[in-house]
Amino acid sequence: MSEPQTGRFPVLINPPVFFGSAMVAILLVAFTIGMPETASQAFAAIQNWIVGTAGWFYILSVAIFLVFVVLLAVSDYGRIRLGPDHSEPDYSYKSWFAMLFSAGMGIGLMFYGVAEPVMHMMSPPSADPETVAAARDAMRITFFHWGVHAWAIYAVVALALAYFAFRQNLPLTIRSALYPIIGEKIHGPIGHAVDIFAVLGTLFGVATSLGLGVIQVNAGLNYLLDVPIATTTQVILIVGITSLATISVVMGLDGGIRRISELNLILAIILLLFVLIAGPTAHLLETLVQNTGHYMATLVDTTFNLYAYEPTGWMGGWTLFYWGWWIAWSPFVGMFIARVSRGRTIREFIIGVLLVPVGFTFMWMTFFGNTGLNMIMEQGIVELGQAVSADASVALFQFFEYLPFSTLASTIAVILVITFFVTSSDSGSLVVDMLTSGGDHEDTPVWQRIFWALSEGAIAATLLMAGGLVALQTATIASALPFAVVMLFMCWGLFKSLRLEVVKRTALRDAMLAPRVVQNPVSWEKRLSRIIHQPSKQQVVDFLSDKVRPALEQVAAQFRERGLEAEVHMEEGKKVWIEVPHGDEIDFFYSVHARPISAPSFTIRDTRKDREEKMRHFRAEVYLKEGGQDYDVMGWTVEQLLADIIDQYEKHLHYLTAIR
């Protein structure tokens, strides 16, 4: 990987991934601009081939992803933390749920909130059009496309990223999930190819969202300001809005994307509440409950339904497109979710990721979709159905025409689509930049993120010129195909690593150790004094220097005498540790940290606010590679420390034997 260079144009990239991804993206843009008709025909041929040949693979893969994450949540693996054993979540439940809530929103909800239910009712895959049965099926299908399957896809990628980055200390890239399968080869051509697939999937997934967004912005501006609907107009809009995204990139995470995301959340909630209140409120709440029940009751059948006995092109334009879209977006959304989920257990992570965003999405689709269906079926506004069938991008604005304050609502919707556009491009460029820089650095040069933001805009513009929505759908489905294979290997790698963890815990618990011999047993009075004593930080730091480090040095010297490498390190004021490499097998690691602990309540007699801070004490706590072991060695003799180190090493060897 290139290191940061001094000067005005620093570079921090993983060359094979950066240049490989950039070359494919540039070639696609050049091909589409140079031969638009040929490109359009090629996109159509690719989509037909995938739908006819590989549709079953998409359906089966997504089903596997959902079953995989559910089984992890209910199994013993669910207790494992996404980080060291001692780690705590970086965010409270309230903040974490809010961020998951925000991640579940996007341009797709704006584009398809009204359009999809109406289109399914007007042209259902199997029921009679424009009937109650078609309306019921329309909401079931919509829930299916936006439900737990989408978030299971995101959960697989996010879980693998969080686990291997925060618990195994590997780079925050997709290739790290394959470490249990191919080991150090992740740093070679296989790893580069995996990250390139992830980059291309993200680029085309984000470009699809940008394309859908700009089509809808064009429709909104046509409704509000009579701006003509044309590809030229949409390309101009992409240039303008990508420029805003570039400014957001330059402003940084806190100055740009965070503030725009907060604006997104506020505007989306305003629109949601507006539709609930202005629409048939009681009916919407009833349908929310019924839609959810119908979705759950038919989940298995819908999951595996390929319409094999009644072939239809409907699958390629809808279900396969969605599965491809979610898979293409999974590196992007997965990395965001992973970064805010450190310290969660696998069980609470999966429950939160599957249920929190889906709950909001179901409300959005019900309030917008069922209001539109009610307008057509109960209020006789057939013009809405006809308009949506003719052009899905106008659905939201035609819908607002039949509600009060339509101009204001449409204006808010246009602003919301633009801000979604900006945050998608900004966040997508950040994730792509992390993947192409190796995942070891978050603070990469601004020019690299600008390059990827402009690339996403260019891809969206060229795909629109090459065939509009069909080209966007085809690019998404095609780019997701190789990454779906990668995701299956990610599941395998994650399961293999989790299984080894459980084996290790069992091995450490059941290991038979040689009995300790204590020459000078400590009296019970001294033991009680040590237990009650609450040492200060300085006392623990002195203990690390005076007792723990000499004990580790003695052990290291013995390891070296026996032909093993062993190094002792100390971070002043914090921790001291020993590392013993074991070649291709798992290394031995033992450390002691100065860990702050709040004083127990029975020692606090003063209730002043600063009293607890003054009463805080420290522990000399043992940490292994997987995290804190929840026992304190403060006050132990060197002989006792030596015995504990050897105990842990003997358990480690027992574990290595168990997994061979």
mmCIF file of N, CA, C and O in Angstrom, residues 399-482:
data_model
loop_
_atom_site.group_PDB
_atom_site.id
_atom_site.type_symbol
_atom_site.label_atom_id
_atom_site.label_comp_id
_atom_site.label_asym_id
_atom_site.label_seq_id
_atom_site.Cartn_x
_atom_site.Cartn_y
_atom_site.Cartn_z
ATOM 1 N N PHE A 399 -49.256 11.954 -6.569
ATOM 2 C CA PHE A 399 -49.867 11.558 -5.297
ATOM 3 C C PHE A 399 -50.147 12.779 -4.424
ATOM 4 O O PHE A 399 -51.245 12.930 -3.858
ATOM 5 N N PHE A 400 -49.176 13.684 -4.322
ATOM 6 C CA PHE A 400 -49.348 14.871 -3.475
ATOM 7 C C PHE A 400 -50.439 15.803 -4.011
ATOM 8 O O PHE A 400 -51.003 16.598 -3.241
ATOM 9 N N GLU A 401 -50.730 15.740 -5.314
ATOM 10 C CA GLU A 401 -51.761 16.609 -5.882
ATOM 11 C C GLU A 401 -53.123 16.386 -5.234
ATOM 12 O O GLU A 401 -53.949 17.302 -5.192
ATOM 13 N N TYR A 402 -53.354 15.186 -4.716
ATOM 14 C CA TYR A 402 -54.658 14.859 -4.146
ATOM 15 C C TYR A 402 -54.668 14.996 -2.625
ATOM 16 O O TYR A 402 -55.601 14.562 -1.952
ATOM 17 N N LEU A 403 -53.611 15.623 -2.072
ATOM 18 C CA LEU A 403 -53.539 15.919 -0.643
ATOM 19 C C LEU A 403 -53.418 17.426 -0.467
ATOM 20 O O LEU A 403 -52.985 18.141 -1.382
ATOM 21 N N PRO A 404 -53.781 17.951 0.692
ATOM 22 C CA PRO A 404 -53.617 19.391 0.921
ATOM 23 C C PRO A 404 -52.142 19.788 0.933
ATOM 24 O O PRO A 404 -51.269 18.946 1.152
ATOM 25 N N PHE A 405 -51.890 21.091 0.694
ATOM 26 C CA PHE A 405 -50.523 21.639 0.697
ATOM 27 C C PHE A 405 -49.618 20.881 -0.269
ATOM 28 O O PHE A 405 -48.457 20.586 0.031
ATOM 29 N N SER A 406 -50.153 20.567 -1.455
ATOM 30 C CA SER A 406 -49.419 19.710 -2.391
ATOM 31 C C SER A 406 -48.109 20.348 -2.856
ATOM 32 O O SER A 406 -47.084 19.659 -2.976
ATOM 33 N N THR A 407 -48.124 21.651 -3.128
ATOM 34 C CA THR A 407 -46.895 22.308 -3.600
ATOM 35 C C THR A 407 -45.812 22.275 -2.533
ATOM 36 O O THR A 407 -44.640 21.996 -2.806
ATOM 37 N N LEU A 408 -46.199 22.564 -1.291
ATOM 38 C CA LEU A 408 -45.234 22.537 -0.183
ATOM 39 C C LEU A 408 -44.689 21.119 0.008
ATOM 40 O O LEU A 408 -43.477 20.924 0.171
ATOM 41 N N ALA A 409 -45.576 20.117 -0.025
ATOM 42 C CA ALA A 409 -45.140 18.728 0.155
ATOM 43 C C ALA A 409 -44.200 18.312 -0.969
ATOM 44 O O ALA A 409 -43.182 17.641 -0.730
ATOM 45 N N SER A 410 -44.511 18.699 -2.196
ATOM 46 C CA SER A 410 -43.654 18.349 -3.330
ATOM 47 C C SER A 410 -42.294 19.031 -3.227
ATOM 48 O O SER A 410 -41.259 18.445 -3.573
ATOM 49 N N THR A 411 -42.299 20.278 -2.754
ATOM 50 C CA THR A 411 -41.033 21.001 -2.578
ATOM 51 C C THR A 411 -40.156 20.301 -1.541
ATOM 52 O O THR A 411 -38.948 20.111 -1.748
ATOM 53 N N ILE A 412 -40.759 19.914 -0.423
ATOM 54 C CA ILE A 412 -40.003 19.183 0.610
ATOM 55 C C ILE A 412 -39.476 17.868 0.049
ATOM 56 O O ILE A 412 -38.333 17.472 0.316
ATOM 57 N N ALA A 413 -40.298 17.194 -0.765
ATOM 58 C CA ALA A 413 -39.873 15.916 -1.352
ATOM 59 C C ALA A 413 -38.676 16.103 -2.272
ATOM 60 O O ALA A 413 -37.730 15.302 -2.242
ATOM 61 N N VAL A 414 -38.687 17.150 -3.094
ATOM 62 C CA VAL A 414 -37.555 17.411 -3.992
ATOM 63 C C VAL A 414 -36.291 17.687 -3.182
ATOM 64 O O VAL A 414 -35.203 17.162 -3.478
ATOM 65 N N ILE A 415 -36.426 18.502 -2.144
ATOM 66 C CA ILE A 415 -35.266 18.807 -1.289
ATOM 67 C C ILE A 415 -34.740 17.533 -0.637
ATOM 68 O O ILE A 415 -33.523 17.305 -0.563
ATOM 69 N N LEU A 416 -35.662 16.683 -0.193
ATOM 70 C CA LEU A 416 -35.266 15.444 0.480
ATOM 71 C C LEU A 416 -34.545 14.503 -0.480
ATOM 72 O O LEU A 416 -33.532 13.886 -0.113
ATOM 73 N N VAL A 417 -35.027 14.390 -1.713
ATOM 74 C CA VAL A 417 -34.349 13.539 -2.692
ATOM 75 C C VAL A 417 -32.941 14.071 -2.963
ATOM 76 O O VAL A 417 -31.969 13.305 -3.054
ATOM 77 N N ILE A 418 -32.815 15.403 -3.085
ATOM 78 C CA ILE A 418 -31.492 15.998 -3.329
ATOM 79 C C ILE A 418 -30.548 15.720 -2.163
ATOM 80 O O ILE A 418 -29.379 15.351 -2.360
ATOM 81 N N THR A 419 -31.029 15.888 -0.933
ATOM 82 C CA THR A 419 -30.160 15.648 0.226
ATOM 83 C C THR A 419 -29.804 14.170 0.350
ATOM 84 O O THR A 419 -28.683 13.831 0.743
ATOM 85 N N PHE A 420 -30.744 13.283 -0.005
ATOM 86 C CA PHE A 420 -30.407 11.857 -0.046
ATOM 87 C C PHE A 420 -29.325 11.602 -1.092
ATOM 88 O O PHE A 420 -28.410 10.792 -0.893
ATOM 89 N N PHE A 421 -29.470 12.253 -2.229
ATOM 90 C CA PHE A 421 -28.480 12.159 -3.303
ATOM 91 C C PHE A 421 -27.103 12.539 -2.765
ATOM 92 O O PHE A 421 -26.110 11.815 -2.949
ATOM 93 N N VAL A 422 -27.027 13.676 -2.095
ATOM 94 C CA VAL A 422 -25.742 14.185 -1.590
ATOM 95 C C VAL A 422 -25.143 13.236 -0.560
ATOM 96 O O VAL A 422 -23.954 12.891 -0.626
ATOM 97 N N THR A 423 -25.946 12.789 0.408
ATOM 98 C CA THR A 423 -25.406 11.909 1.450
ATOM 99 C C THR A 423 -25.014 10.550 0.887
ATOM 100 O O THR A 423 -24.023 9.951 1.320
ATOM 101 N N SER A 424 -25.780 10.041 -0.090
ATOM 102 C CA SER A 424 -25.424 8.762 -0.703
ATOM 103 C C SER A 424 -24.090 8.859 -1.431
ATOM 104 O O SER A 424 -23.222 7.990 -1.303
ATOM 105 N N SER A 425 -23.917 9.923 -2.207
ATOM 106 C CA SER A 425 -22.675 10.103 -2.949
ATOM 107 C C SER A 425 -21.499 10.326 -2.007
ATOM 108 O O SER A 425 -20.420 9.739 -2.182
ATOM 109 N N ASP A 426 -21.696 11.164 -1.001
ATOM 110 C CA ASP A 426 -20.637 11.457 -0.034
ATOM 111 C C ASP A 426 -20.234 10.196 0.728
ATOM 112 O O ASP A 426 -19.063 9.817 0.789
ATOM 113 N N SER A 427 -21.214 9.501 1.310
ATOM 114 C CA SER A 427 -20.921 8.298 2.083
ATOM 115 C C SER A 427 -20.356 7.197 1.195
ATOM 116 O O SER A 427 -19.432 6.474 1.589
ATOM 117 N N GLY A 428 -20.929 7.053 -0.012
ATOM 118 C CA GLY A 428 -20.436 6.036 -0.924
ATOM 119 C C GLY A 428 -18.989 6.277 -1.310
ATOM 120 O O GLY A 428 -18.182 5.336 -1.361
ATOM 121 N N SER A 429 -18.629 7.525 -1.573
ATOM 122 C CA SER A 429 -17.244 7.824 -1.938
ATOM 123 C C SER A 429 -16.304 7.567 -0.771
ATOM 124 O O SER A 429 -15.172 7.118 -0.957
ATOM 125 N N LEU A 430 -16.765 7.823 0.453
ATOM 126 C CA LEU A 430 -15.948 7.549 1.635
ATOM 127 C C LEU A 430 -15.679 6.054 1.777
ATOM 128 O O LEU A 430 -14.542 5.623 2.022
ATOM 129 N N VAL A 431 -16.724 5.230 1.590
ATOM 130 C CA VAL A 431 -16.569 3.775 1.721
ATOM 131 C C VAL A 431 -15.683 3.228 0.605
ATOM 132 O O VAL A 431 -14.782 2.414 0.851
ATOM 133 N N VAL A 432 -15.917 3.650 -0.629
ATOM 134 C CA VAL A 432 -15.087 3.192 -1.743
ATOM 135 C C VAL A 432 -13.635 3.585 -1.516
ATOM 136 O O VAL A 432 -12.708 2.800 -1.765
ATOM 137 N N ASP A 433 -13.417 4.795 -1.012
ATOM 138 C CA ASP A 433 -12.054 5.253 -0.751
ATOM 139 C C ASP A 433 -11.382 4.395 0.317
ATOM 140 O O ASP A 433 -10.194 4.072 0.219
ATOM 141 N N MET A 434 -12.131 4.007 1.350
ATOM 142 C CA MET A 434 -11.562 3.138 2.381
ATOM 143 C C MET A 434 -11.202 1.775 1.800
ATOM 144 O O MET A 434 -10.156 1.200 2.124
ATOM 145 N N LEU A 435 -12.057 1.242 0.934
ATOM 146 C CA LEU A 435 -11.777 -0.058 0.321
ATOM 147 C C LEU A 435 -10.550 0.008 -0.587
ATOM 148 O O LEU A 435 -9.724 -0.907 -0.608
ATOM 149 N N THR A 436 -10.415 1.102 -1.341
ATOM 150 C CA THR A 436 -9.293 1.208 -2.273
ATOM 151 C C THR A 436 -8.011 1.661 -1.597
ATOM 152 O O THR A 436 -6.948 1.654 -2.227
ATOM 153 N N SER A 437 -8.084 2.062 -0.324
ATOM 154 C CA SER A 437 -6.864 2.439 0.399
ATOM 155 C C SER A 437 -6.423 1.348 1.371
ATOM 156 O O SER A 437 -5.492 1.548 2.144
ATOM 157 N N GLY A 438 -7.104 0.200 1.353
ATOM 158 C CA GLY A 438 -6.673 -0.933 2.161
ATOM 159 C C GLY A 438 -7.397 -1.102 3.468
ATOM 160 O O GLY A 438 -7.195 -2.088 4.171
ATOM 161 N N GLY A 439 -8.223 -0.125 3.866
ATOM 162 C CA GLY A 439 -9.017 -0.260 5.087
ATOM 163 C C GLY A 439 -8.266 0.028 6.362
ATOM 164 O O GLY A 439 -8.836 -0.062 7.447
ATOM 165 N N ASP A 440 -6.980 0.379 6.272
ATOM 166 C CA ASP A 440 -6.197 0.626 7.486
ATOM 167 C C ASP A 440 -6.268 2.075 7.941
ATOM 168 O O ASP A 440 -5.851 2.397 9.052
ATOM 169 N N HIS A 441 -6.743 2.955 7.074
ATOM 170 C CA HIS A 441 -6.744 4.381 7.392
ATOM 171 C C HIS A 441 -8.110 4.974 7.066
ATOM 172 O O HIS A 441 -8.651 4.746 5.997
ATOM 173 N N GLU A 442 -8.643 5.734 8.009
ATOM 174 C CA GLU A 442 -9.911 6.424 7.774
ATOM 175 C C GLU A 442 -9.687 7.846 7.266
ATOM 176 O O GLU A 442 -10.520 8.406 6.585
ATOM 177 N N ASP A 443 -8.542 8.436 7.615
ATOM 178 C CA ASP A 443 -8.283 9.821 7.264
ATOM 179 C C ASP A 443 -7.472 9.869 5.972
ATOM 180 O O ASP A 443 -6.281 10.170 5.966
ATOM 181 N N THR A 444 -8.115 9.547 4.866
ATOM 182 C CA THR A 444 -7.443 9.539 3.576
ATOM 183 C C THR A 444 -7.512 10.927 2.946
ATOM 184 O O THR A 444 -8.347 11.754 3.322
ATOM 185 N N PRO A 445 -6.645 11.207 1.960
ATOM 186 C CA PRO A 445 -6.662 12.526 1.314
ATOM 187 C C PRO A 445 -8.019 12.844 0.695
ATOM 188 O O PRO A 445 -8.687 11.963 0.136
ATOM 189 N N VAL A 446 -8.394 14.114 0.758
ATOM 190 C CA VAL A 446 -9.702 14.542 0.269
ATOM 191 C C VAL A 446 -9.841 14.294 -1.231
ATOM 192 O O VAL A 446 -10.915 13.922 -1.711
ATOM 193 N N TRP A 447 -8.740 14.465 -1.978
ATOM 194 C CA TRP A 447 -8.853 14.332 -3.435
ATOM 195 C C TRP A 447 -9.322 12.949 -3.838
ATOM 196 O O TRP A 447 -10.005 12.793 -4.866
ATOM 197 N N GLN A 448 -8.950 11.923 -3.037
ATOM 198 C CA GLN A 448 -9.352 10.564 -3.394
ATOM 199 C C GLN A 448 -10.864 10.405 -3.277
ATOM 200 O O GLN A 448 -11.502 9.778 -4.133
ATOM 201 N N ARG A 449 -11.462 10.960 -2.211
ATOM 202 C CA ARG A 449 -12.918 10.881 -2.059
ATOM 203 C C ARG A 449 -13.618 11.695 -3.136
ATOM 204 O O ARG A 449 -14.676 11.322 -3.630
ATOM 205 N N ILE A 450 -13.035 12.838 -3.503
ATOM 206 C CA ILE A 450 -13.615 13.651 -4.584
ATOM 207 C C ILE A 450 -13.607 12.861 -5.891
ATOM 208 O O ILE A 450 -14.588 12.873 -6.652
ATOM 209 N N PHE A 451 -12.507 12.140 -6.135
ATOM 210 C CA PHE A 451 -12.409 11.334 -7.365
ATOM 211 C C PHE A 451 -13.545 10.325 -7.437
ATOM 212 O O PHE A 451 -14.188 10.168 -8.484
ATOM 213 N N TRP A 452 -13.815 9.636 -6.319
ATOM 214 C CA TRP A 452 -14.858 8.615 -6.341
ATOM 215 C C TRP A 452 -16.250 9.235 -6.383
ATOM 216 O O TRP A 452 -17.165 8.672 -6.992
ATOM 217 N N ALA A 453 -16.436 10.397 -5.767
ATOM 218 C CA ALA A 453 -17.736 11.080 -5.851
ATOM 219 C C ALA A 453 -18.032 11.463 -7.299
ATOM 220 O O ALA A 453 -19.157 11.281 -7.791
ATOM 221 N N LEU A 454 -17.019 11.983 -7.989
ATOM 222 C CA LEU A 454 -17.205 12.343 -9.397
ATOM 223 C C LEU A 454 -17.426 11.097 -10.255
ATOM 224 O O LEU A 454 -18.211 11.120 -11.208
ATOM 225 N N SER A 455 -16.750 9.998 -9.907
ATOM 226 C CA SER A 455 -16.923 8.751 -10.667
ATOM 227 C C SER A 455 -18.354 8.237 -10.557
ATOM 228 O O SER A 455 -18.946 7.780 -11.545
ATOM 229 N N GLU A 456 -18.915 8.300 -9.353
ATOM 230 C CA GLU A 456 -20.298 7.853 -9.164
ATOM 231 C C GLU A 456 -21.259 8.683 -9.999
ATOM 232 O O GLU A 456 -22.181 8.148 -10.630
ATOM 233 N N GLY A 457 -21.055 9.992 -10.015
ATOM 234 C CA GLY A 457 -21.901 10.849 -10.837
ATOM 235 C C GLY A 457 -21.757 10.551 -12.316
ATOM 236 O O GLY A 457 -22.746 10.510 -13.061
ATOM 237 N N ALA A 458 -20.513 10.301 -12.752
ATOM 238 C CA ALA A 458 -20.274 10.008 -14.166
ATOM 239 C C ALA A 458 -20.929 8.691 -14.574
ATOM 240 O O ALA A 458 -21.515 8.581 -15.664
ATOM 241 N N ILE A 459 -20.843 7.675 -13.710
ATOM 242 C CA ILE A 459 -21.463 6.381 -14.020
ATOM 243 C C ILE A 459 -22.977 6.529 -14.102
ATOM 244 O O ILE A 459 -23.624 5.995 -15.017
ATOM 245 N N ALA A 460 -23.569 7.260 -13.143
ATOM 246 C CA ALA A 460 -25.018 7.467 -13.170
ATOM 247 C C ALA A 460 -25.441 8.173 -14.453
ATOM 248 O O ALA A 460 -26.441 7.800 -15.088
ATOM 249 N N ALA A 461 -24.673 9.205 -14.869
ATOM 250 C CA ALA A 461 -25.018 9.961 -16.078
ATOM 251 C C ALA A 461 -24.924 9.084 -17.328
ATOM 252 O O ALA A 461 -25.818 9.103 -18.189
ATOM 253 N N THR A 462 -23.854 8.294 -17.441
ATOM 254 C CA THR A 462 -23.695 7.474 -18.637
ATOM 255 C C THR A 462 -24.726 6.348 -18.705
ATOM 256 O O THR A 462 -25.199 5.998 -19.792
ATOM 257 N N LEU A 463 -25.088 5.788 -17.560
ATOM 258 C CA LEU A 463 -26.116 4.747 -17.573
ATOM 259 C C LEU A 463 -27.469 5.315 -17.983
ATOM 260 O O LEU A 463 -28.243 4.658 -18.683
ATOM 261 N N LEU A 464 -27.762 6.535 -17.546
ATOM 262 C CA LEU A 464 -29.014 7.171 -17.968
ATOM 263 C C LEU A 464 -29.022 7.390 -19.476
ATOM 264 O O LEU A 464 -30.034 7.171 -20.149
ATOM 265 N N MET A 465 -27.879 7.813 -20.022
ATOM 266 C CA MET A 465 -27.806 8.036 -21.467
ATOM 267 C C MET A 465 -27.896 6.730 -22.243
ATOM 268 O O MET A 465 -28.340 6.709 -23.387
ATOM 269 N N ALA A 466 -27.477 5.620 -21.589
ATOM 270 C CA ALA A 466 -27.448 4.332 -22.291
ATOM 271 C C ALA A 466 -28.759 3.577 -22.207
ATOM 272 O O ALA A 466 -28.875 2.496 -22.772
ATOM 273 N N GLY A 467 -29.752 4.102 -21.516
ATOM 274 C CA GLY A 467 -31.009 3.350 -21.469
ATOM 275 C C GLY A 467 -31.861 3.638 -20.265
ATOM 276 O O GLY A 467 -32.805 2.900 -19.986
ATOM 277 N N GLY A 468 -31.524 4.667 -19.510
ATOM 278 C CA GLY A 468 -32.376 5.074 -18.399
ATOM 279 C C GLY A 468 -32.485 4.025 -17.313
ATOM 280 O O GLY A 468 -31.509 3.393 -16.914
ATOM 281 N N LEU A 469 -33.716 3.812 -16.847
ATOM 282 C CA LEU A 469 -33.958 2.931 -15.705
ATOM 283 C C LEU A 469 -33.541 1.489 -15.986
ATOM 284 O O LEU A 469 -32.992 0.808 -15.124
ATOM 285 N N VAL A 470 -33.758 1.026 -17.227
ATOM 286 C CA VAL A 470 -33.388 -0.361 -17.568
ATOM 287 C C VAL A 470 -31.883 -0.553 -17.440
ATOM 288 O O VAL A 470 -31.403 -1.559 -16.908
ATOM 289 N N ALA A 471 -31.108 0.416 -17.921
ATOM 290 C CA ALA A 471 -29.652 0.318 -17.821
ATOM 291 C C ALA A 471 -29.204 0.347 -16.366
ATOM 292 O O ALA A 471 -28.286 -0.381 -15.972
ATOM 293 N N LEU A 472 -29.833 1.186 -15.550
ATOM 294 C CA LEU A 472 -29.504 1.236 -14.128
ATOM 295 C C LEU A 472 -29.774 -0.109 -13.461
ATOM 296 O O LEU A 472 -28.954 -0.621 -12.687
ATOM 297 N N GLN A 473 -30.933 -0.690 -13.775
ATOM 298 C CA GLN A 473 -31.275 -1.982 -13.187
ATOM 299 C C GLN A 473 -30.296 -3.065 -13.624
ATOM 300 O O GLN A 473 -29.842 -3.886 -12.814
ATOM 301 N N THR A 474 -29.950 -3.069 -14.912
ATOM 302 C CA THR A 474 -29.052 -4.093 -15.432
ATOM 303 C C THR A 474 -27.669 -3.987 -14.801
ATOM 304 O O THR A 474 -27.067 -4.995 -14.405
ATOM 305 N N ALA A 475 -27.141 -2.760 -14.709
ATOM 306 C CA ALA A 475 -25.814 -2.568 -14.114
ATOM 307 C C ALA A 475 -25.798 -3.043 -12.672
ATOM 308 O O ALA A 475 -24.823 -3.648 -12.210
ATOM 309 N N THR A 476 -26.874 -2.779 -11.950
ATOM 310 C CA THR A 476 -26.943 -3.194 -10.552
ATOM 311 C C THR A 476 -26.958 -4.706 -10.429
ATOM 312 O O THR A 476 -26.206 -5.302 -9.647
ATOM 313 N N ILE A 477 -27.844 -5.372 -11.197
ATOM 314 C CA ILE A 477 -27.952 -6.828 -11.123
ATOM 315 C C ILE A 477 -26.637 -7.491 -11.535
ATOM 316 O O ILE A 477 -26.167 -8.436 -10.897
ATOM 317 N N ALA A 478 -26.012 -6.975 -12.608
ATOM 318 C CA ALA A 478 -24.779 -7.585 -13.116
ATOM 319 C C ALA A 478 -23.626 -7.406 -12.143
ATOM 320 O O ALA A 478 -22.856 -8.337 -11.892
ATOM 321 N N SER A 479 -23.471 -6.209 -11.578
ATOM 322 C CA SER A 479 -22.350 -5.965 -10.659
ATOM 323 C C SER A 479 -22.499 -6.750 -9.369
ATOM 324 O O SER A 479 -21.509 -7.074 -8.703
ATOM 325 N N ALA A 480 -23.741 -7.070 -9.006
ATOM 326 C CA ALA A 480 -23.973 -7.797 -7.758
ATOM 327 C C ALA A 480 -23.701 -9.288 -7.877
ATOM 328 O O ALA A 480 -23.491 -9.951 -6.857
ATOM 329 N N LEU A 481 -23.684 -9.826 -9.100
ATOM 330 C CA LEU A 481 -23.531 -11.271 -9.269
ATOM 331 C C LEU A 481 -22.218 -11.798 -8.679
ATOM 332 O O LEU A 481 -22.234 -12.728 -7.868
ATOM 333 N N PRO A 482 -21.053 -11.232 -9.043
ATOM 334 C CA PRO A 482 -19.820 -11.752 -8.432
ATOM 335 C C PRO A 482 -19.744 -11.491 -6.935
ATOM 336 O O PRO A 482 -19.194 -12.310 -6.187
#
